[in-house]
XYZ file of C-alpha atoms in Angstrom:
613
model
C 175.646 -13.861 27.011
C 176.679 -10.525 28.501
C 180.099 -8.889 28.264
C 182.835 -10.854 30.001
C 185.271 -7.950 30.001
C 185.539 -4.278 29.153
C 187.146 -4.946 25.777
C 184.066 -6.810 24.505
C 181.833 -3.994 25.708
C 183.935 -1.202 24.154
C 184.158 -3.033 20.825
C 180.413 -3.575 20.633
C 179.537 0.003 21.599
C 181.960 1.359 18.998
C 180.512 -0.815 16.243
C 177.048 0.467 17.070
C 178.060 4.133 17.123
C 177.639 4.431 20.902
C 181.285 5.184 21.665
C 183.590 7.973 20.468
C 187.378 7.687 20.307
C 189.270 10.853 21.221
C 192.892 10.936 20.049
C 193.586 14.529 21.068
C 196.229 14.634 23.828
C 194.373 15.480 27.031
C 195.581 15.556 30.612
C 194.013 13.151 33.163
C 194.418 16.054 35.572
C 191.203 18.108 35.174
C 190.914 18.039 31.366
C 189.626 14.515 30.747
C 187.146 14.750 33.628
C 185.863 18.090 32.349
C 185.270 16.584 28.885
C 183.382 13.661 30.415
C 181.118 15.994 32.396
C 180.261 18.096 29.358
C 179.507 15.095 27.167
C 177.416 13.550 29.945
C 175.329 16.724 30.235
C 174.780 16.626 26.474
C 173.551 13.015 26.619
C 176.529 11.984 24.489
C 178.326 8.691 23.825
C 180.834 6.725 25.839
C 184.331 8.199 25.424
C 187.618 6.341 24.855
C 190.602 8.659 25.381
C 193.374 6.942 23.419
C 196.167 9.493 23.882
C 196.133 10.724 27.504
C 199.087 12.894 28.527
C 201.804 11.122 30.548
C 199.811 7.904 30.634
C 200.224 4.634 28.752
C 196.666 3.336 29.289
C 193.528 4.445 27.407
C 190.786 5.923 29.610
C 187.090 5.106 29.264
C 184.539 7.667 30.439
C 180.779 8.105 30.321
C 180.208 4.364 29.836
C 176.991 4.507 31.889
C 176.247 8.100 30.883
C 172.675 7.459 29.720
C 170.046 5.133 31.111
C 169.388 3.842 27.599
C 173.037 2.828 27.120
C 173.123 1.212 30.561
C 170.048 -0.830 29.676
C 171.668 -1.821 26.389
C 174.860 -3.013 28.104
C 172.827 -5.414 30.272
C 170.111 -6.220 27.742
C 170.814 -9.973 27.818
C 170.117 -10.429 31.515
C 167.393 -7.882 32.376
C 164.540 -10.280 31.574
C 165.994 -12.928 33.910
C 166.479 -10.407 36.721
C 162.924 -9.151 36.337
C 161.724 -12.735 36.412
C 163.507 -13.394 39.697
C 162.355 -10.065 41.174
C 158.785 -10.850 40.171
C 159.066 -14.275 41.765
C 160.181 -12.651 44.999
C 157.131 -10.406 44.888
C 154.665 -13.015 43.653
C 155.825 -16.641 43.449
C 152.534 -17.499 41.716
C 153.835 -15.602 38.689
C 156.101 -18.565 37.941
C 153.064 -20.825 37.912
C 151.243 -18.481 35.543
C 154.315 -18.233 33.276
C 155.926 -21.705 33.314
C 158.637 -20.774 30.796
C 159.863 -18.156 33.254
C 159.864 -20.859 35.920
C 162.188 -22.913 33.730
C 164.535 -19.968 33.159
C 164.770 -18.896 36.795
C 167.038 -21.779 37.951
C 169.432 -21.110 35.065
C 169.657 -17.455 36.062
C 170.189 -18.384 39.707
C 173.109 -20.688 38.851
C 175.091 -17.612 37.780
C 175.134 -16.391 41.362
C 178.112 -18.589 42.260
C 181.520 -17.350 41.023
C 183.704 -19.910 39.273
C 187.365 -20.564 40.016
C 189.657 -20.401 36.972
C 193.379 -20.964 36.525
C 194.020 -18.336 33.821
C 193.616 -14.647 34.660
C 194.365 -11.999 32.007
C 194.587 -9.399 34.792
C 197.755 -11.083 36.098
C 199.639 -10.895 32.785
C 201.514 -7.643 33.587
C 202.835 -5.746 36.595
C 202.941 -1.985 37.121
C 203.090 0.600 39.916
C 200.680 3.116 41.435
C 202.408 6.154 39.825
C 202.034 4.575 36.374
C 198.277 4.190 36.756
C 196.156 6.983 35.220
C 196.340 9.899 37.646
C 192.774 11.161 37.238
C 192.029 14.394 39.118
C 188.479 15.659 38.608
C 188.381 18.982 40.494
C 190.990 21.713 41.079
C 191.229 21.235 44.857
C 191.196 17.439 44.975
C 193.926 16.114 47.273
C 195.438 13.859 44.621
C 194.511 11.248 42.060
C 191.602 8.932 42.889
C 190.215 5.745 41.434
C 186.623 6.807 40.805
C 185.195 3.429 39.730
C 186.962 0.996 42.078
C 185.636 -2.401 43.019
C 187.028 -2.993 46.509
C 186.916 -6.704 47.333
C 187.217 -8.104 50.856
C 186.316 -11.353 52.561
C 185.228 -11.951 56.127
C 188.260 -12.678 58.344
C 185.969 -14.916 60.398
C 184.411 -16.773 57.467
C 186.633 -16.475 54.372
C 185.248 -17.228 50.929
C 182.881 -15.805 48.347
C 179.800 -16.405 50.506
C 180.680 -13.676 53.008
C 182.570 -11.397 50.612
C 181.947 -7.722 49.947
C 182.450 -5.788 46.728
C 182.017 -2.066 47.264
C 182.759 1.201 45.501
C 184.825 2.974 48.139
C 187.060 5.715 46.845
C 190.757 4.960 46.619
C 193.340 7.768 46.631
C 196.515 6.672 44.852
C 198.639 9.825 45.178
C 198.960 12.974 47.271
C 198.713 13.772 50.976
C 201.096 11.871 53.252
C 200.890 8.523 51.496
C 204.225 6.876 50.781
C 204.433 7.042 46.958
C 203.807 3.685 45.291
C 203.331 1.994 48.665
C 200.107 3.357 50.172
C 196.624 4.193 48.903
C 193.811 5.833 50.834
C 190.648 3.834 51.472
C 187.626 6.029 52.222
C 184.407 4.254 53.038
C 181.256 5.790 54.451
C 179.151 4.482 57.294
C 176.598 1.745 56.525
C 178.983 0.045 54.071
C 179.678 -3.676 54.004
C 183.450 -3.399 54.245
C 182.983 -1.945 57.713
C 181.793 -5.346 58.977
C 184.967 -7.024 57.695
C 187.142 -4.231 59.080
C 185.502 -4.590 62.507
C 186.150 -8.345 62.458
C 189.817 -7.745 61.596
C 190.174 -5.220 64.427
C 188.576 -7.634 66.904
C 190.958 -10.407 65.835
C 193.998 -8.117 65.621
C 194.527 -9.200 62.012
C 195.439 -7.364 58.851
C 192.492 -7.014 56.493
C 193.365 -8.236 53.002
C 192.000 -6.067 50.204
C 191.960 -6.310 46.407
C 190.926 -3.311 44.316
C 189.675 -4.249 40.847
C 189.247 -1.684 38.082
C 187.372 -2.518 34.885
C 186.458 -6.025 33.824
C 182.861 -7.040 33.207
C 180.586 -3.955 33.416
C 178.343 -5.900 35.782
C 181.109 -5.839 38.403
C 181.081 -2.032 38.431
C 177.305 -1.855 38.875
C 177.324 -4.604 41.511
C 179.860 -2.597 43.541
C 177.320 0.233 43.986
C 174.266 -1.957 44.587
C 172.682 -1.439 48.041
C 172.195 -5.156 48.624
C 171.012 -6.643 51.931
C 173.822 -7.505 54.329
C 174.939 -11.063 53.700
C 174.173 -11.108 49.968
C 177.506 -11.028 48.098
C 177.736 -8.357 45.394
C 179.869 -10.688 43.329
C 176.853 -13.003 43.041
C 174.700 -10.157 41.778
C 177.448 -9.310 39.262
C 177.094 -12.803 37.824
C 173.330 -12.500 37.628
C 173.496 -9.074 35.959
C 176.382 -10.018 33.690
C 174.690 -13.167 32.434
C 177.596 -15.441 33.404
C 179.400 -16.733 36.463
C 182.171 -14.339 37.486
C 185.603 -15.959 36.972
C 187.883 -15.605 40.000
C 191.498 -16.782 40.043
C 193.491 -17.745 43.141
C 196.644 -15.730 43.856
C 199.132 -17.019 46.390
C 199.294 -14.827 49.478
C 196.355 -12.683 48.387
C 192.601 -12.795 48.004
C 191.226 -14.210 44.741
C 191.356 -11.815 41.803
C 188.664 -10.944 39.263
C 190.227 -12.759 36.322
C 188.823 -10.477 33.597
C 189.480 -7.203 35.428
C 191.699 -4.650 33.719
C 193.661 -3.794 36.873
C 194.081 -5.255 40.346
C 195.750 -3.637 43.354
C 196.566 -6.133 46.118
C 197.348 -5.100 49.658
C 196.426 -5.081 53.321
C 194.756 -2.662 55.718
C 196.318 -2.377 59.158
C 193.236 -2.160 61.405
C 194.971 0.152 63.855
C 196.248 2.800 61.429
C 194.789 5.736 59.498
C 196.138 8.597 57.394
C 194.624 11.863 56.130
C 192.531 11.321 52.970
C 190.966 13.925 50.669
C 189.731 16.487 49.874
C 187.663 15.109 47.011
C 184.769 16.430 44.935
C 181.766 14.384 46.023
C 178.262 13.553 44.865
C 176.630 16.285 46.968
C 178.353 18.958 44.883
C 180.953 19.981 47.480
C 184.446 18.910 48.484
C 184.532 16.275 51.158
C 187.316 17.534 53.390
C 190.478 15.900 54.672
C 189.894 13.330 57.430
C 191.743 10.322 58.783
C 190.693 7.105 57.066
C 192.174 3.618 56.652
C 194.744 3.040 53.940
C 195.983 0.108 51.882
C 199.593 -0.983 52.194
C 200.058 -1.899 48.549
C 201.904 -5.134 47.803
C 201.350 -5.546 44.049
C 199.646 -3.891 41.081
C 198.612 -6.029 38.096
C 197.006 -5.307 34.736
C 196.011 -7.103 31.562
C 197.947 -6.444 28.341
C 195.055 -4.621 26.692
C 193.976 -2.795 29.856
C 191.485 0.080 29.730
C 191.018 2.445 32.691
C 187.333 3.272 33.307
C 186.608 6.434 35.268
C 183.825 8.841 36.096
C 183.437 12.278 37.659
C 181.678 12.720 40.961
C 180.058 16.112 41.490
C 176.809 17.983 41.918
C 174.045 15.825 40.421
C 173.080 14.954 37.835
C 176.305 13.146 36.927
C 177.031 9.719 35.472
C 176.180 8.073 38.790
C 172.650 9.422 38.293
C 172.242 6.744 35.615
C 173.482 4.173 38.138
C 170.770 5.257 40.545
C 168.015 5.217 37.929
C 169.080 1.774 36.701
C 169.283 0.367 40.223
C 165.814 1.755 40.974
C 164.448 -0.017 37.894
C 165.913 -3.296 39.122
C 165.087 -3.075 42.814
C 162.188 -0.623 43.099
C 159.529 -3.358 42.877
C 161.125 -5.121 45.871
C 160.702 -2.205 48.289
C 157.126 -3.121 49.338
C 158.361 -6.630 50.203
C 160.966 -5.209 52.592
C 158.797 -2.673 54.456
C 155.116 -3.550 54.718
C 152.839 -0.721 53.654
C 155.387 1.117 51.511
C 154.358 1.845 47.925
C 157.401 3.809 46.764
C 160.630 5.288 48.115
C 162.676 7.782 46.122
C 166.167 8.902 47.185
C 166.256 12.216 45.348
C 169.359 12.450 43.177
C 169.209 16.231 42.707
C 169.393 16.639 46.497
C 172.499 14.462 46.745
C 170.596 11.142 47.245
C 170.903 10.689 51.017
C 169.709 14.112 52.224
C 166.130 13.680 50.925
C 163.801 10.675 50.728
C 160.248 10.850 49.414
C 157.853 8.019 50.183
C 154.270 6.976 49.534
C 152.752 4.465 51.949
C 149.441 3.205 53.246
C 147.543 4.798 56.117
C 145.222 2.012 57.319
C 145.435 2.065 61.106
C 141.993 3.585 61.584
C 140.189 3.128 58.247
C 136.830 4.005 59.822
C 137.956 7.421 61.135
C 136.118 10.424 59.741
C 139.408 12.218 59.022
C 142.728 10.636 58.136
C 145.880 11.711 59.969
C 149.421 10.243 60.016
C 149.612 7.134 62.167
C 150.732 4.100 60.195
C 152.866 6.498 58.155
C 154.991 7.111 61.249
C 155.485 3.391 61.845
C 156.515 2.953 58.214
C 158.834 5.981 58.352
C 160.701 4.444 61.277
C 161.017 1.195 59.346
C 162.393 3.013 56.287
C 164.989 4.780 58.431
C 166.064 1.370 59.729
C 166.952 0.025 56.286
C 170.636 0.062 55.333
C 171.676 3.182 53.460
C 168.174 4.639 53.733
C 169.051 5.178 57.395
C 171.362 8.023 56.329
C 168.511 10.253 55.142
C 168.106 13.667 56.777
C 164.648 14.529 55.437
C 162.002 11.845 54.953
C 158.749 13.193 53.561
C 156.006 10.580 53.491
C 152.456 10.828 52.142
C 149.393 8.569 52.303
C 148.520 6.577 49.189
C 144.840 6.674 50.133
C 144.744 10.476 49.763
C 145.890 10.358 46.128
C 146.249 6.875 44.575
C 147.922 8.404 41.522
C 150.667 10.170 43.505
C 154.236 9.138 42.646
C 157.504 10.114 44.316
C 159.318 10.674 41.013
C 156.945 13.503 40.116
C 158.716 15.688 42.654
C 156.840 18.937 42.016
C 153.459 17.188 42.328
C 154.634 15.398 45.481
C 155.623 18.667 47.179
C 152.334 20.252 46.160
C 150.400 17.312 47.647
C 152.375 17.456 50.893
C 152.223 21.233 51.340
C 148.480 21.305 50.741
C 147.983 18.921 53.662
C 150.811 19.301 56.177
C 150.124 20.640 59.666
C 153.422 21.983 61.004
C 152.054 21.838 64.559
C 151.783 18.045 64.490
C 153.502 16.582 61.424
C 157.196 17.157 62.201
C 159.066 14.349 63.957
C 162.758 14.869 64.781
C 165.741 12.705 65.637
C 168.037 15.400 66.958
C 171.363 13.570 67.453
C 171.976 10.669 65.089
C 174.001 9.530 62.072
C 173.957 11.096 58.617
C 175.943 10.581 55.419
C 179.721 10.784 55.888
C 179.924 13.245 52.981
C 177.292 15.618 54.396
C 178.885 18.596 56.169
C 175.675 20.302 57.239
C 175.505 18.364 60.512
C 177.166 18.681 63.885
C 180.243 16.607 62.999
C 181.589 13.875 60.735
C 178.780 11.292 60.383
C 176.742 13.292 62.912
C 173.559 15.269 62.436
C 169.805 14.985 62.681
C 166.712 13.807 60.831
C 163.156 14.917 60.434
C 160.150 12.953 59.246
C 157.403 15.024 57.650
C 154.251 12.911 57.493
C 151.180 14.375 55.825
C 147.762 12.766 55.485
C 144.154 13.780 55.156
C 142.288 16.305 53.029
C 143.871 19.543 51.731
C 143.904 22.319 54.333
C 145.161 25.224 52.188
C 145.470 26.577 48.654
C 149.075 27.155 47.629
C 150.215 30.487 46.223
C 152.245 30.837 43.030
C 153.250 34.515 43.168
C 155.226 36.543 45.708
C 152.639 38.284 47.922
C 152.069 41.867 46.869
C 153.583 44.287 49.349
C 155.496 41.563 51.182
C 157.480 43.200 53.983
C 160.858 41.647 54.817
C 163.165 42.359 57.776
C 166.339 44.399 57.122
C 169.008 42.289 55.383
C 166.523 39.903 53.783
C 165.395 39.832 50.168
C 164.673 39.468 47.350
C 162.022 36.731 47.418
C 161.272 34.273 44.631
C 158.774 31.418 44.146
C 160.451 27.999 43.851
C 157.294 25.888 43.548
C 153.672 26.465 44.517
C 153.734 27.093 48.246
C 157.545 27.408 48.469
C 159.256 30.782 48.722
C 163.022 31.362 48.628
C 164.209 34.486 50.444
C 167.768 35.727 50.295
C 169.282 36.245 53.726
C 172.409 37.839 55.162
C 175.618 35.854 55.109
C 175.582 33.141 57.776
C 177.947 33.400 60.745
C 176.424 30.407 62.478
C 178.640 27.986 64.401
C 178.323 24.229 64.200
C 175.314 23.011 66.181
C 174.097 26.532 66.907
C 170.921 28.346 65.974
C 171.230 31.668 64.141
C 169.838 34.794 65.857
C 169.237 36.399 62.446
C 166.791 33.641 61.461
C 165.150 33.680 64.876
C 164.650 37.431 64.475
C 163.236 36.836 60.969
C 160.563 34.572 62.490
C 159.823 36.984 65.349
C 159.485 39.866 62.886
C 156.143 38.510 61.727
C 154.657 37.591 65.073
C 151.007 36.792 64.480
C 150.947 38.451 61.026
C 152.920 36.102 58.818
C 152.100 37.763 55.504
C 152.891 34.472 53.759
C 149.398 33.220 52.947
C 149.669 30.240 50.602
C 153.388 29.739 51.348
C 153.758 27.138 54.110
C 157.476 26.624 53.349
C 160.177 29.322 53.267
C 163.790 28.668 52.271
C 166.331 31.208 53.519
C 169.244 31.071 51.086
C 172.283 32.944 49.797
C 170.861 33.550 46.318
C 167.076 33.521 45.935
C 166.980 33.855 42.107
C 169.413 30.913 41.748
C 167.492 28.753 44.237
C 164.174 29.377 42.480
C 165.524 29.128 38.916
C 165.038 25.338 38.606
C 163.570 22.465 40.590
C 167.048 20.928 40.854
C 168.494 24.130 42.281
C 165.792 24.256 44.951
C 166.359 20.622 45.921
C 170.144 21.000 46.029
C 170.196 24.194 48.072
C 167.386 23.362 50.500
C 168.447 19.853 51.473
C 172.244 19.769 51.183
C 172.785 22.991 53.168
C 170.565 22.350 56.165
C 170.597 20.183 59.264
C 167.012 19.699 60.515
C 167.655 20.084 64.251
C 169.596 23.345 63.911
C 168.301 24.825 60.653
C 164.522 24.355 60.871
C 162.675 27.339 62.366
C 159.060 28.406 62.272
C 156.833 31.464 62.434
C 154.582 31.069 65.451
C 156.746 28.283 66.890
C 155.682 26.481 70.049
C 156.405 23.309 71.983
C 153.918 20.951 73.581
C 154.998 17.830 75.490
C 158.460 18.145 73.901
C 156.908 18.180 70.426
C 158.019 21.209 68.423
C 155.855 22.790 65.734
C 154.701 26.091 64.325
C 151.376 27.660 63.382
C 152.836 29.714 60.531
C 155.243 28.816 57.709
C 158.133 26.441 58.289
C 161.478 28.173 57.708
C 164.569 26.224 56.573
C 167.908 28.006 56.808
C 169.668 26.711 53.687
C 172.484 29.226 53.550
C 176.094 28.098 53.328
C 177.514 28.059 56.850
C 181.145 28.834 57.801
C 181.768 25.158 58.639
C 180.298 23.779 55.402
C 182.525 22.252 52.733
C 183.382 24.400 49.684
C 181.203 24.204 46.575
C 182.717 22.504 43.515
C 183.632 24.908 40.726
C 185.093 24.235 37.284
C 188.514 25.556 36.282
C 187.816 28.367 33.749
C 190.954 27.688 31.697
C 190.119 23.996 31.411
C 186.532 24.836 30.435
C 187.800 27.079 27.613
C 189.911 24.213 26.278
C 186.915 21.869 26.405
C 184.855 24.444 24.503
C 187.488 24.487 21.772
C 187.139 20.717 21.336
C 183.504 21.235 20.414
C 184.282 23.829 17.753
C 183.978 23.038 14.066
C 186.510 20.366 13.130
C 187.151 19.477 16.794
C 186.833 15.924 18.133
C 183.668 16.848 20.049
C 181.948 18.770 17.263
C 178.267 17.954 17.429
C 178.546 16.446 20.917
C 178.929 19.581 23.079
């Protein structure tokens, strides 16, 4: 039941026509990643690169490239997971469906890993330089493991019960790392490994680390699951994989995932860091070079038939989009049990996940009031921003279920229409001006530092949204053209930003003053100042990416007719978001043209990707 290793999974997918072998020699530097991205965008199959240049291991890409294939991989265990999730929501469901009640204990028994004496992953030894040196983007700082499973145990309470399995990027070459001896370990804030690292620092101990690559597909998905602190990911891997995860003891090291394809064993010195990066990240920019912990590598193991799984991280949608959609399917129903009053929460993938959250919740504080306004919504918003990785959001837009019972956060265009019809910018903006944001987000005031805004809208519609640029719209010098992104949302091209970190921009302040009491933007309560208005308005995804990855609420939100009352800021006219690239922002990811031409040739008639790209 379920795949116990990657070899079983690859064999089954190939038999069913869901995997394509590519024997053409391709370089793990740029070329293989570029092929994976193109096939992902085409909704194509998993890819097994059997003849990579200067590499003795086959590479597996696009394994989770479609939601349908991801569901298929875990088809044997989804019913059991849904049964357990349903029981968490409504224990009476097990009484109504007694056969499910009988199955639930059997599913739960898979939560405990099992100790085994034989581990295929320990059959062979190798070195870091001999691992596949995958480089996804031209300016990456070296080769990275893009689907690592980083395993640690609590120094205070060793064992599986307090373990952590996380997908933290691992740089295996480049920068100042001693070749074959050191590997970068980049983890963002609000990640479980940070608890173990803090314990090691407090005790003055080395933190032991194992990095698994491959193995049961459920281990890869478990490593990205945003589980509650204290719930071991390795237990979820057993539940999702349909079997207890086999772990083998290894003298002097942490236990190893017996069926993994590779395992890197080492230690992290709690008092030392080295420069890591740059690296193309999931916001669509390069995360820059910063000091992060590193692993002093002691041994590298692999199984005889090892396969190296990889992915490309870049501007969404990418393969990790399927991860997010699959995880939402599994855990979405649990959200109302965590925060009372919440109906839905959607971390918007096209906006880079963490920058933008949409939520629907109940507004019941004063059910007898003649007109509904945000009250309980604000309580719920604070609770959402106190939940694990949701706390990294910059923009949280929350609407009342009672205003539109059919409103859903995944219908993004309809959600924005609903919000913009109702929002009152004088009262409905609520800022946290100096707080934490995603480590990979460079729009803030520093690494991990930025701001948040809650936009809470409730009550009846207060305006009709416009869908065409106002006739005769007058713009200040240096601004224009203007384009409609969505009903009520206008993108306006602005001059190149010269703004410093944490500063407001006089050009945008002058833009707002230009209109005074005559806004000229009837039906457009939201204006996005951008570098390229036609690009921003071309697609919904472009609007979401530009508006929310290139702005920091406290410094980049302005308003026409702005005022402040009792330290509450608002505006009587349109809200203005400065979403231009700033001088301190990270560079945008761009493909290598020569590599793209080679990929195109693979899709030509007679090429290995004919019919797929």
